[in-house]
Tab-separated table of C-alpha atoms in Angstrom:
chain	number	residue	atom	x	y	z
A	11	MET	CA	0.157	0.263	0.154
A	12	ASN	CA	1.834	2.899	-1.075
A	13	ALA	CA	1.680	5.431	2.012
A	14	GLN	CA	0.530	9.303	1.002
A	15	SER	CA	-1.335	11.518	3.615
A	16	ALA	CA	-4.884	11.505	4.861
A	17	ALA	CA	-4.550	14.941	3.035
A	18	SER	CA	-3.911	13.146	-0.304
A	19	PRO	CA	-5.654	10.111	-0.704
A	20	ALA	CA	-3.800	7.828	-3.225
A	21	ALA	CA	-7.889	6.554	-4.412
A	22	THR	CA	-10.598	7.588	-3.791
A	23	LEU	CA	-13.595	5.406	-4.009
A	24	LEU	CA	-16.901	6.397	-5.495
A	25	VAL	CA	-20.341	4.702	-4.800
A	26	CYS	CA	-23.413	5.233	-5.910
A	27	VAL	CA	-25.991	4.934	-3.496
A	28	THR	CA	-28.362	5.576	-5.257
A	29	CYS	CA	-28.326	2.106	-7.185
A	30	LYS	CA	-30.711	0.245	-7.119
A	31	SER	CA	-32.421	-3.015	-8.559
A	32	GLU	CA	-35.781	-3.694	-8.898
A	33	GLN	CA	-36.292	-5.195	-5.879
A	34	GLY	CA	-34.887	-2.196	-3.644
A	35	PRO	CA	-32.754	0.017	-2.630
A	36	LEU	CA	-28.812	-1.302	-2.863
A	37	GLY	CA	-25.295	1.218	-3.674
A	38	ALA	CA	-26.819	2.393	0.040
A	39	GLY	CA	-25.900	-0.672	1.471
A	40	LEU	CA	-22.738	-1.517	-0.187
A	41	PHE	CA	-20.927	1.891	0.726
A	42	ALA	CA	-22.693	1.287	4.739
A	43	ALA	CA	-20.495	-2.276	3.967
A	44	LEU	CA	-17.759	0.186	2.496
A	45	ALA	CA	-17.228	2.427	5.000
A	46	ASP	CA	-17.191	-0.390	7.658
A	47	ARG	CA	-14.142	-2.506	5.593
A	48	LEU	CA	-11.824	0.805	4.393
A	49	ALA	CA	-12.221	2.757	8.873
A	50	GLY	CA	-8.646	3.845	9.204
A	51	GLU	CA	-7.563	3.338	5.028
A	52	MET	CA	-5.792	6.954	5.650
A	53	ASP	CA	-5.061	5.853	1.454
A	54	ILE	CA	-8.574	5.339	0.353
A	55	ALA	CA	-10.938	7.616	0.631
A	56	LEU	CA	-15.015	6.753	0.736
A	57	ARG	CA	-17.175	8.933	-1.459
A	58	PRO	CA	-20.799	8.332	-1.661
A	59	ILE	CA	-21.943	9.593	-4.861
A	60	GLU	CA	-25.809	10.148	-6.561
A	61	CYS	CA	-25.183	8.725	-9.843
A	62	LEU	CA	-22.607	7.366	-12.025
A	63	SER	CA	-25.413	7.455	-14.230
A	64	VAL	CA	-24.875	3.260	-15.341
A	65	CYS	CA	-28.395	2.735	-13.776
A	66	LYS	CA	-28.397	-0.776	-15.322
A	67	ARG	CA	-25.592	-2.568	-13.832
A	68	PRO	CA	-25.265	-1.862	-9.685
A	69	CYS	CA	-24.194	-1.263	-7.529
A	70	THR	CA	-21.964	0.806	-9.014
A	71	VAL	CA	-17.985	2.426	-7.826
A	72	ALA	CA	-15.419	4.052	-9.197
A	73	LEU	CA	-11.759	4.692	-8.794
A	74	ALA	CA	-9.956	8.106	-9.245
A	75	ALA	CA	-6.993	10.157	-7.940
A	76	PRO	CA	-4.960	13.164	-9.202
A	77	GLY	CA	-3.061	12.370	-12.142
A	78	LYS	CA	-4.400	8.607	-12.251
A	79	TRP	CA	-7.054	6.540	-14.578
A	80	THR	CA	-10.304	7.058	-13.513
A	81	TYR	CA	-11.989	3.385	-13.884
A	82	VAL	CA	-15.481	2.759	-13.794
A	83	VAL	CA	-16.859	-0.818	-12.191
A	84	GLY	CA	-20.405	-2.493	-12.086
A	85	ASP	CA	-21.908	-5.901	-11.407
A	86	LEU	CA	-20.879	-4.808	-7.591
A	87	THR	CA	-23.214	-6.307	-4.462
A	88	ARG	CA	-22.264	-5.686	-0.969
A	89	GLU	CA	-23.593	-9.293	-0.516
A	90	ALA	CA	-20.215	-10.910	-2.420
A	91	HIS	CA	-17.779	-8.185	-3.316
A	92	VAL	CA	-17.328	-6.262	-0.385
A	93	GLU	CA	-13.008	-7.420	-0.479
A	94	ASP	CA	-13.054	-7.257	-4.533
A	95	ILE	CA	-13.528	-3.490	-3.651
A	96	VAL	CA	-11.272	-3.129	-0.430
A	97	ILE	CA	-8.596	-5.129	-3.385
A	98	ALA	CA	-8.569	-3.351	-6.151
A	99	ALA	CA	-8.900	-0.141	-4.142
A	100	ARG	CA	-5.613	-0.921	-2.210
A	101	ARG	CA	-3.945	-1.995	-6.070
A	102	TYR	CA	-5.137	1.522	-7.322
A	103	ALA	CA	-4.067	3.318	-4.764
A	104	ALA	CA	-0.224	1.469	-4.762
A	105	SER	CA	-0.792	2.016	-8.467
A	106	PRO	CA	1.256	5.193	-10.131
A	107	GLY	CA	-0.917	5.263	-13.165
A	108	GLY	CA	-4.511	4.066	-11.936
A	109	ILE	CA	-3.985	0.579	-14.050
A	110	VAL	CA	-3.415	-2.582	-11.921
A	111	PRO	CA	-1.755	-5.142	-14.283
A	112	TRP	CA	-4.571	-7.329	-15.278
A	113	ARG	CA	-3.899	-10.703	-13.290
A	114	GLU	CA	-3.513	-8.561	-10.216
A	115	ARG	CA	-7.145	-7.404	-10.109
A	116	PRO	CA	-10.255	-9.704	-8.890
A	117	ILE	CA	-12.443	-11.129	-11.265
A	118	SER	CA	-15.248	-9.016	-10.157
A	119	PHE	CA	-12.859	-5.790	-11.470
A	120	ARG	CA	-12.350	-7.408	-14.449
A	121	LYS	CA	-15.257	-8.565	-15.835
A	122	GLY	CA	-17.075	-5.719	-14.960
A	123	VAL	CA	-15.299	-2.913	-16.121
A	124	VAL	CA	-17.735	-0.276	-17.139
A	125	SER	CA	-14.956	2.829	-18.587
A	126	ARG	CA	-11.963	3.868	-18.283
A	127	THR	CA	-11.137	7.540	-18.638
A	128	PRO	CA	-6.896	9.204	-18.698
A	129	PRO	CA	-6.274	12.286	-16.070
A	130	LEU	CA	-6.987	15.415	-18.919
A	131	ALA	CA	-3.205	15.996	-17.284
A	132	LEU	CA	-1.940	13.147	-19.636
A	133	THR	CA	-3.937	13.424	-22.639
A	134	ASP	CA	-2.326	16.892	-22.950
A	135	ALA	CA	0.974	16.139	-22.367
A	136	SER	CA	-0.164	13.391	-25.340
A	137	LEU	CA	0.449	16.676	-28.174
A	138	SER	CA	3.782	17.437	-27.672
B	19	MET	CA	-19.429	29.132	-26.023
B	20	ASN	CA	-17.805	29.485	-23.181
B	21	ALA	CA	-14.750	32.308	-24.399
B	22	GLN	CA	-11.452	30.801	-22.376
B	23	SER	CA	-7.424	30.889	-23.331
B	24	ALA	CA	-6.390	28.199	-25.944
B	25	ALA	CA	-4.128	26.536	-23.328
B	26	SER	CA	-7.419	25.643	-20.505
B	27	PRO	CA	-10.255	24.160	-22.901
B	28	ALA	CA	-13.067	24.845	-21.290
B	29	ALA	CA	-14.142	20.836	-22.637
B	30	THR	CA	-11.783	18.230	-23.502
B	31	LEU	CA	-13.304	15.932	-26.471
B	32	LEU	CA	-11.405	12.231	-26.242
B	33	VAL	CA	-12.141	9.368	-28.663
B	34	CYS	CA	-11.444	6.249	-28.301
B	35	VAL	CA	-9.488	6.038	-32.063
B	36	THR	CA	-9.238	1.876	-30.596
B	37	CYS	CA	-13.055	1.594	-31.247
B	38	LYS	CA	-14.041	-1.315	-33.892
B	39	SER	CA	-16.670	-3.093	-35.190
B	40	GLU	CA	-16.674	-7.156	-36.123
B	41	GLN	CA	-16.127	-4.910	-40.284
B	42	GLY	CA	-13.378	-3.251	-39.473
B	43	PRO	CA	-11.712	0.147	-37.271
B	44	LEU	CA	-14.210	2.833	-36.383
B	45	GLY	CA	-12.788	5.197	-33.762
B	46	ALA	CA	-9.929	6.176	-35.505
B	47	GLY	CA	-12.569	7.427	-38.606
B	48	LEU	CA	-15.054	9.173	-36.522
B	49	PHE	CA	-11.681	11.022	-34.891
B	50	ALA	CA	-10.289	12.609	-38.401
B	51	ALA	CA	-13.929	13.527	-39.236
B	52	LEU	CA	-14.324	16.052	-36.094
B	53	ALA	CA	-10.605	16.988	-36.460
B	54	ASP	CA	-11.791	17.970	-39.972
B	55	ARG	CA	-15.211	19.815	-37.705
B	56	LEU	CA	-13.554	21.321	-34.661
B	57	ALA	CA	-10.342	22.902	-36.534
B	58	GLY	CA	-9.798	26.475	-34.831
B	59	GLU	CA	-12.366	25.719	-31.644
B	60	MET	CA	-10.107	26.588	-29.536
B	61	ASP	CA	-12.651	26.123	-26.555
B	62	ILE	CA	-12.674	22.368	-27.281
B	63	ALA	CA	-9.163	20.150	-27.006
B	64	LEU	CA	-9.659	17.100	-29.453
B	65	ARG	CA	-7.426	13.776	-27.991
B	66	PRO	CA	-7.789	10.588	-29.390
B	67	ILE	CA	-7.681	7.809	-26.696
B	68	GLU	CA	-6.393	4.382	-27.403
B	69	CYS	CA	-8.754	2.632	-25.568
B	70	LEU	CA	-11.994	3.916	-22.639
B	71	SER	CA	-12.281	0.425	-22.368
B	72	VAL	CA	-16.202	0.150	-23.567
B	73	CYS	CA	-15.495	-1.991	-26.125
B	74	LYS	CA	-18.942	-3.196	-27.581
B	75	ARG	CA	-20.512	-0.059	-27.573
B	76	PRO	CA	-18.323	1.599	-30.467
B	77	CYS	CA	-17.428	4.405	-30.310
B	78	THR	CA	-17.126	5.708	-27.916
B	79	VAL	CA	-15.861	9.158	-26.647
B	80	ALA	CA	-15.544	11.372	-23.282
B	81	LEU	CA	-16.116	14.770	-22.020
B	82	ALA	CA	-13.582	16.286	-19.608
B	83	ALA	CA	-12.655	19.365	-18.179
B	84	PRO	CA	-11.003	20.436	-14.651
B	85	GLY	CA	-14.058	21.251	-11.970
B	86	LYS	CA	-16.197	19.174	-14.454
B	87	TRP	CA	-17.877	15.902	-14.470
B	88	THR	CA	-16.606	13.413	-16.957
B	89	TYR	CA	-19.662	11.114	-19.027
B	90	VAL	CA	-18.470	8.695	-21.126
B	91	VAL	CA	-20.319	8.733	-24.443
B	92	GLY	CA	-21.076	5.549	-26.253
B	93	ASP	CA	-23.063	4.381	-29.837
B	94	LEU	CA	-21.826	6.471	-31.802
B	95	THR	CA	-20.722	6.615	-35.319
B	96	ARG	CA	-18.847	9.159	-37.642
B	97	GLU	CA	-21.625	8.956	-40.598
B	98	ALA	CA	-24.518	9.335	-38.218
B	99	HIS	CA	-23.238	12.007	-35.538
B	100	VAL	CA	-20.386	14.095	-35.705
B	101	GLU	CA	-22.381	17.393	-35.462
B	102	ASP	CA	-24.604	15.628	-31.954
B	103	ILE	CA	-20.827	15.073	-31.163
B	104	VAL	CA	-19.536	18.716	-31.369
B	105	ILE	CA	-22.714	20.412	-30.345
B	106	ALA	CA	-22.847	18.158	-26.988
B	107	ALA	CA	-19.242	19.375	-26.814
B	108	ARG	CA	-19.813	23.042	-26.901
B	109	ARG	CA	-22.597	23.609	-24.349
B	110	TYR	CA	-20.943	21.331	-21.774
B	111	ALA	CA	-18.112	24.031	-22.680
B	112	ALA	CA	-20.097	26.144	-21.830
B	113	SER	CA	-21.825	24.806	-19.147
B	114	PRO	CA	-19.970	25.512	-15.515
B	115	GLY	CA	-19.871	22.088	-13.979
B	116	GLY	CA	-20.387	19.319	-16.835
B	117	ILE	CA	-23.499	19.200	-16.512
B	118	VAL	CA	-26.101	19.642	-19.440
B	119	PRO	CA	-29.383	20.513	-19.246
B	120	TRP	CA	-31.400	17.237	-20.347
B	121	ARG	CA	-32.882	18.603	-22.964
B	122	GLU	CA	-30.310	20.404	-24.758
B	123	ARG	CA	-28.704	17.394	-25.291
B	124	PRO	CA	-29.139	15.571	-28.279
B	125	ILE	CA	-31.073	13.363	-28.368
B	126	SER	CA	-27.729	10.228	-28.941
B	127	PHE	CA	-25.857	11.789	-25.740
B	128	ARG	CA	-29.228	11.071	-23.733
B	129	LYS	CA	-29.169	7.547	-24.928
B	130	GLY	CA	-26.109	6.627	-25.352
B	131	VAL	CA	-24.416	7.290	-21.862
B	132	VAL	CA	-22.148	4.950	-21.270
B	133	SER	CA	-21.011	6.071	-16.989
B	134	ARG	CA	-20.839	10.247	-15.449
B	135	THR	CA	-17.691	10.327	-12.941
B	136	PRO	CA	-17.786	13.668	-10.425
B	137	PRO	CA	-14.259	16.607	-10.307
B	138	LEU	CA	-12.566	15.138	-7.151
B	139	ALA	CA	-12.708	18.563	-5.361
B	140	LEU	CA	-16.469	18.544	-5.496
B	141	THR	CA	-16.281	14.511	-3.900
B	142	ASP	CA	-14.074	16.482	-1.689
B	143	ALA	CA	-16.288	19.090	-1.089
B	144	SER	CA	-18.862	16.748	0.426
B	145	LEU	CA	-16.886	15.776	3.533
B	146	SER	CA	-16.575	19.118	4.631
């Protein structure tokens, strides 16, 4: 795990708290479980978000940090994937650019990728 | 349209140039058409990206800017959607936070949304 100060977390984990299925709300419960699990992990900033616009693949989370690629990942549940999300967030936090090697990603994070977007600084640098 | 300097474009339009269908490459052609269409528009920085990880919905683009929400949009083609993309990029550039009112979005940008992610500064502010 990367040793950074709390003021500059190596990963922000965004959890869509409005994600739901036909049976009822899902995202808020996943967020609560992750808040318990990540308490005290200063490297990972957990944040609730109202809608990541991936409504067909609940629950959805995103990993982001300054200077890193942002990953949006869906098809995650409180029942099955809390540990996967914690592992993925730690590896993302430890990665310099946000791209975790494929084999180091939990299976759910390989199958569930919705999108990735580069840090803007990278796209500007590609011009020069 | 927002009047900003070329050094700080109000929108970065990322185009996946590796998007393809079973019939062949698609993204590079869309990028070339947009480069022609956006030449001289200093508010919109056009950037090629190798894979936004939305491979099932070619072509995919993203709109991003410092301090704004990032939108990833798929199901776009060179044949049908160049004008829609230009209009969406201009409206995104003119918006203060990246959220263009629903009715002002081209139909393809309403139907094609893959994901949206907030600016990190916003998520940090939500803590205080």
